[in-house]
mmCIF file of C-alpha atoms in Angstrom:
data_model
loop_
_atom_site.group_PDB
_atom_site.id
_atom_site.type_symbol
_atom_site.label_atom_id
_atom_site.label_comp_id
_atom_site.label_asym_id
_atom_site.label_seq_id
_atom_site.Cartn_x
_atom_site.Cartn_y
_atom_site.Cartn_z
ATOM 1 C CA UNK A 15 112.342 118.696 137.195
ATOM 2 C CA UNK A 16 109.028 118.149 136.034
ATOM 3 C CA UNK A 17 108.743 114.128 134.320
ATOM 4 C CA UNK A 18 105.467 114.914 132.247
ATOM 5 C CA UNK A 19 106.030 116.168 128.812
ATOM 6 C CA UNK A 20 103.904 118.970 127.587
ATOM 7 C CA UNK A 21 101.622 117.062 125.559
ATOM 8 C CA UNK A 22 100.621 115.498 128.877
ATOM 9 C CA UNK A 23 100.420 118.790 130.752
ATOM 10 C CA UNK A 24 98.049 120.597 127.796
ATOM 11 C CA UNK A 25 95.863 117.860 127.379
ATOM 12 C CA UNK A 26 94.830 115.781 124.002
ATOM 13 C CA UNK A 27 96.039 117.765 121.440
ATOM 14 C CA UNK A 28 92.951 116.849 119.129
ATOM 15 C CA UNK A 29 90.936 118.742 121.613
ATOM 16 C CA UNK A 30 92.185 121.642 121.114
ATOM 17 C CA UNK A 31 90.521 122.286 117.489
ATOM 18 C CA UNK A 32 92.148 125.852 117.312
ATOM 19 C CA UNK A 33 95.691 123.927 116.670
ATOM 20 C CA UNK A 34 94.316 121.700 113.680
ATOM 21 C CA UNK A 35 94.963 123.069 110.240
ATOM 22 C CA UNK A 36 92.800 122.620 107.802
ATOM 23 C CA UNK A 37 93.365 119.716 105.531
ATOM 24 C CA UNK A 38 95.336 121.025 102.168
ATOM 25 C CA UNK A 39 95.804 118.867 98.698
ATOM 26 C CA UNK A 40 98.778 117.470 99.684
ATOM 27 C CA UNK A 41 99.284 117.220 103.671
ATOM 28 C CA UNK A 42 102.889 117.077 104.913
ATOM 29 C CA UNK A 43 102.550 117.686 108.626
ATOM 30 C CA UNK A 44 100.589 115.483 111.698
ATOM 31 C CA UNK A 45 98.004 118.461 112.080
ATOM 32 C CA UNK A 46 97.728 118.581 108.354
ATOM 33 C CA UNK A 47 96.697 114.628 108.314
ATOM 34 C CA UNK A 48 94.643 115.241 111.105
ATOM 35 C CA UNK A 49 92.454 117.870 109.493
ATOM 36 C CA UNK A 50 92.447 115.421 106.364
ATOM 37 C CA UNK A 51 91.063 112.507 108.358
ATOM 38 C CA UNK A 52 88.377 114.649 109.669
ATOM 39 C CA UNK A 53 86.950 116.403 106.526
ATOM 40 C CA UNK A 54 86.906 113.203 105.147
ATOM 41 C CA UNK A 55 84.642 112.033 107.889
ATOM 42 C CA UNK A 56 82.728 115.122 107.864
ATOM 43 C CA UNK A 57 81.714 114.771 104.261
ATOM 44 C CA UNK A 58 80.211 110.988 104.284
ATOM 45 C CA UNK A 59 79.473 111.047 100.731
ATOM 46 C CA UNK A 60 82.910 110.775 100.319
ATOM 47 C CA UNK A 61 82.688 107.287 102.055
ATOM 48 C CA UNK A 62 79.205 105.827 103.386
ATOM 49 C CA UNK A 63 78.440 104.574 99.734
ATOM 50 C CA UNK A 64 81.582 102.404 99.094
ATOM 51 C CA UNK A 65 81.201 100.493 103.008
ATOM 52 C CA UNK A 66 80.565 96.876 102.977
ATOM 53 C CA UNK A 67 80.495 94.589 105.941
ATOM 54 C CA UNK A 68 82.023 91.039 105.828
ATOM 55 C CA UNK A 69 81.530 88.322 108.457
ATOM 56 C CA UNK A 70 84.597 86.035 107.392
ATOM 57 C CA UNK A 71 87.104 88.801 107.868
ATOM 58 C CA UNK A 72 87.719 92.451 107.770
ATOM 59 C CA UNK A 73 86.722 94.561 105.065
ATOM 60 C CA UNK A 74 89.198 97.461 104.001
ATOM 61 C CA UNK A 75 89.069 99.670 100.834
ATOM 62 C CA UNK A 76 91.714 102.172 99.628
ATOM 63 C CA UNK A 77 89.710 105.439 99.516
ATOM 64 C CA UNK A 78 93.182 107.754 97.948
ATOM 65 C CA UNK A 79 96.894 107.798 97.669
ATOM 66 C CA UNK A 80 98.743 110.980 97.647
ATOM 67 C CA UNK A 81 102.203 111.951 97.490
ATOM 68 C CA UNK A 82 103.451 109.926 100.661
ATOM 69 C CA UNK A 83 100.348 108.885 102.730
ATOM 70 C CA UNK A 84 97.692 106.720 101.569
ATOM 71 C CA UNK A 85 93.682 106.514 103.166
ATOM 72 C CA UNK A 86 91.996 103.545 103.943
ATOM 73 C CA UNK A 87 88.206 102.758 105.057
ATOM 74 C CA UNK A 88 87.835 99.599 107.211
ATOM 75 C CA UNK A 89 84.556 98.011 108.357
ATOM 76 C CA UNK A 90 84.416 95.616 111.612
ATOM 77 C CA UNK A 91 81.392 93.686 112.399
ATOM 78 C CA UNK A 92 81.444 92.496 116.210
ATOM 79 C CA UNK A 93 84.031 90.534 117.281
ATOM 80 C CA UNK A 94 86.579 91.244 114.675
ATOM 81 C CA UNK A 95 89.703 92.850 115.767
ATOM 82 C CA UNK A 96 93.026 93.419 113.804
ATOM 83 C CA UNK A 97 95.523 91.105 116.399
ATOM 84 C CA UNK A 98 98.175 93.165 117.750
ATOM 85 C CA UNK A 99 100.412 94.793 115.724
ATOM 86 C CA UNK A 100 102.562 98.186 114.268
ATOM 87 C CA UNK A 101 102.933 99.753 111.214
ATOM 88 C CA UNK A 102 106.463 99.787 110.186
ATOM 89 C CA UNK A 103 107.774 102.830 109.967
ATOM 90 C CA UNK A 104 104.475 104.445 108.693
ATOM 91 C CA UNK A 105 102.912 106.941 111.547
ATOM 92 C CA UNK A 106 98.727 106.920 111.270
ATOM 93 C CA UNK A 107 96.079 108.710 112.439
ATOM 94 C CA UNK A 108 93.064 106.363 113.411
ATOM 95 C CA UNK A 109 89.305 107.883 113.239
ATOM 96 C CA UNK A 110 85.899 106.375 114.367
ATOM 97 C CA UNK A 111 83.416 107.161 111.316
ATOM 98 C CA UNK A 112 80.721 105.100 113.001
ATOM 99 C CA UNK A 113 80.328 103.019 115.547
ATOM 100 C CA UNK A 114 82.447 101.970 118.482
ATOM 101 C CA UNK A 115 86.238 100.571 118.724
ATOM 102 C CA UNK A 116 88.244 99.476 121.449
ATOM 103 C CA UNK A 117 91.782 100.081 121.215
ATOM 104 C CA UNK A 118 94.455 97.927 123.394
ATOM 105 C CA UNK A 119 98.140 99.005 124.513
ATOM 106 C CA UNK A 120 100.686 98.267 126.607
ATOM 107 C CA UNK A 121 99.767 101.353 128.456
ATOM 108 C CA UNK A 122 95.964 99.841 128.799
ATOM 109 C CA UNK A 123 92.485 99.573 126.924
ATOM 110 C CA UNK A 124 90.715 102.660 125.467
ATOM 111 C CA UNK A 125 87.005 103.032 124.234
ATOM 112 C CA UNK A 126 86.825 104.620 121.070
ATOM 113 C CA UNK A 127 83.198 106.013 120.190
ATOM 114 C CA UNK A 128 82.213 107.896 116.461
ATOM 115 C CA UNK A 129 84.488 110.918 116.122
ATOM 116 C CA UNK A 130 87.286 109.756 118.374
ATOM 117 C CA UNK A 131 90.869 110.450 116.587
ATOM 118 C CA UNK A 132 93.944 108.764 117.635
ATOM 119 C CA UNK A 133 97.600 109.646 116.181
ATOM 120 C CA UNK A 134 100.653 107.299 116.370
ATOM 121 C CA UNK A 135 104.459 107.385 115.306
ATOM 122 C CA UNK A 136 105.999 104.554 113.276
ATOM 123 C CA UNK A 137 106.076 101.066 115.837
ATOM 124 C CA UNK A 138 103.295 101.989 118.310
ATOM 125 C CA UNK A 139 101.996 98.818 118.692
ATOM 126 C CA UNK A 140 98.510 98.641 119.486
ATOM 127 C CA UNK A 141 94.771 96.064 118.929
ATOM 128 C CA UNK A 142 91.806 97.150 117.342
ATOM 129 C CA UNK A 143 88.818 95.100 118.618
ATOM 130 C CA UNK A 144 84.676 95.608 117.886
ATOM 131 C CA UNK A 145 83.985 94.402 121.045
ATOM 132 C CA UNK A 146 80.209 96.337 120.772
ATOM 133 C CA UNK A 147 77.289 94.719 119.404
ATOM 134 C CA UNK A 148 77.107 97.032 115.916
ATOM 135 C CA UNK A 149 79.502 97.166 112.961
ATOM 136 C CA UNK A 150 82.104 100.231 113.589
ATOM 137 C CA UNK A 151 83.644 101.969 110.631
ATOM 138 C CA UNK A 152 87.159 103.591 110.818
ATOM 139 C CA UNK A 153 89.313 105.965 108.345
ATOM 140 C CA UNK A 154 92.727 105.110 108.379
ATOM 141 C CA UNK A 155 95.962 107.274 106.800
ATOM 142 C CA UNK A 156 99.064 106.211 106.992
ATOM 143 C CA UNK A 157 102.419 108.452 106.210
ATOM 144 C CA UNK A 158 104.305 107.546 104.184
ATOM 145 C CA UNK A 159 101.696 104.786 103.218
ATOM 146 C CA UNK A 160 101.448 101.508 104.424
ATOM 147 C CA UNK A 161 104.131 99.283 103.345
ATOM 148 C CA UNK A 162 104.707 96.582 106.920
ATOM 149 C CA UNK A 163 101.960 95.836 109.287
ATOM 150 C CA UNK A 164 104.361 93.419 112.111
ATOM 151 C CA UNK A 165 102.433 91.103 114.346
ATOM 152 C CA UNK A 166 103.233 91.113 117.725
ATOM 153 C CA UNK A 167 102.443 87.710 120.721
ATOM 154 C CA UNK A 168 99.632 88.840 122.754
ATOM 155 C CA UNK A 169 100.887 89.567 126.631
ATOM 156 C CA UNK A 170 98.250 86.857 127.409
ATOM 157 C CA UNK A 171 99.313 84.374 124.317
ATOM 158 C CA UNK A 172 102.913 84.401 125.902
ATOM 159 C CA UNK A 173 101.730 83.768 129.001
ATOM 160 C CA UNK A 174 99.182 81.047 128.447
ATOM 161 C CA UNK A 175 102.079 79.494 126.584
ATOM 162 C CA UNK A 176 104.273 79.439 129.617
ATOM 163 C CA UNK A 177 100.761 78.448 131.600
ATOM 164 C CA UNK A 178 100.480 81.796 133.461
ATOM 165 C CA UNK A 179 96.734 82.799 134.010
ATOM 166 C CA UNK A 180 95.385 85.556 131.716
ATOM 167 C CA UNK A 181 96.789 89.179 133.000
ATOM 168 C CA UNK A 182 93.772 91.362 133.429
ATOM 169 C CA UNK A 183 93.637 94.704 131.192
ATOM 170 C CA UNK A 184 92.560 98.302 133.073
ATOM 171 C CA UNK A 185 92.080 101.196 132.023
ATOM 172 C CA UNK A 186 94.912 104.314 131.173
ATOM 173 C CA UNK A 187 92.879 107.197 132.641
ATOM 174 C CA UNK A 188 94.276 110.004 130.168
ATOM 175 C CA UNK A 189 96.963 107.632 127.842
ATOM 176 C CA UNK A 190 98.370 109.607 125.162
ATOM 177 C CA UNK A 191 100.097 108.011 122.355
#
C-alpha cells in the first residue's frame, strides 16, 4: 500500500490552474476561495491604494466580508513576523501580493515569493516572517472568517527555556499543507 496521498502524488494543486474555478460572488468551496484570492491580486486597484506600512507593528486592513469568509490585506516591513500561531477553526488561503514571505512549520521553512498561494484547514499552525530586506504584502481569506488566532511556544522558546541550544530549521523539499 502506497503511504502518499494523492495530493502528494499530483503535485501542488495550485499548479495545476485548469482545476481552479473562477472566483463567483459568493465562494463556498477551497477552489472557489482560491480563484477569489487571485483575482483579487490580479486586479491591484482593488488593493495597492489602501496599503500602508507601519514600523511599530503590523498593518492589516479588512478589504470585504461575505457570507462566511472575510479578506484581509496585511503589510510587513522587514523583520516583522506574526509569532506562531492557528486560526481556530477558520481554514485560509495565504497569497504573496508583493514582496517576499517566509513561512515556518513543523514540517520546515518555506520561501514565499509574489504570487505564491498557500491553503490551510482550521489548526495548521504555522509563522509568517519578512525575513527579506523590502516590505511584502499578503491577501488573506479566511472561511468562515476569522474569529481565534491561538498562539503557540516556539520549538526553540521551549527549548531555550529548558536550556537546550536552538534546533536548526531545514528545508521541506515539496511540503504540502
Amino acid at each position: 500500500m502506497n503511504s502518499d496521498s494523492d495530493l502528494q502524488i499530483a503535485g501542488d494543486l495550485l499548479e495545476v490552474t485548469h482545476l481552479l474555478q473562477p472566483a463567483r460572488e459568493h465562494p463556498e468551496t477551497v477552489a472557489e476561495f482560491v480563484g477569489l484570492a487571485r483575482s483579487i491580486a490580479a486586479d491591484r486597484s482593488q488593493w495597492e491604494h489602501l496599503v500602508e506600512y507601519d514600523a511599530t507593528t503590523r498593518w492589516y486592513h479588512r478589504l470585504r466580508t461575505g457570507p462566511g469568509y472575510e479578506v484581509w490585506l496585511l503589510s510587513w516591513v522587514p523583520g516583522q513576523g506574526s509569532g506562531l500561531h492557528d486560526h481556530g477553526p477558520s481554514s485560509g488561503v495565504l497569497t504573496l501580493l508583493q514582496g517576499e514571505l517566509t513561512e515556518r512549520t513543523e514540517g520546515g521553512v518555506r520561501a514565499l515569493g509574489t504570487g505564491a498561494q498557500r491553503v490551510f484547514a482550521p489548526g495548521y499552525a504555522h509563522e509568517v516572517v519578512n525575513d527579506s530586506l523590502e516590505p511584502a504584502v499578503s491577501l488573506h481569506v479566511y472561511f468562515p472568517g476569522l474569529t481565534q488566532m491561538p498562539m503557540h511556544p516556539q520549538a526553540d522558546d521551549s527549548a531555550r527555556a529548558a536550556g537546550a541550544p536552538s534546533p536548526a530549521c531545514s528545508v521541506a523539499e515539496g511540503a504540502t499543507v
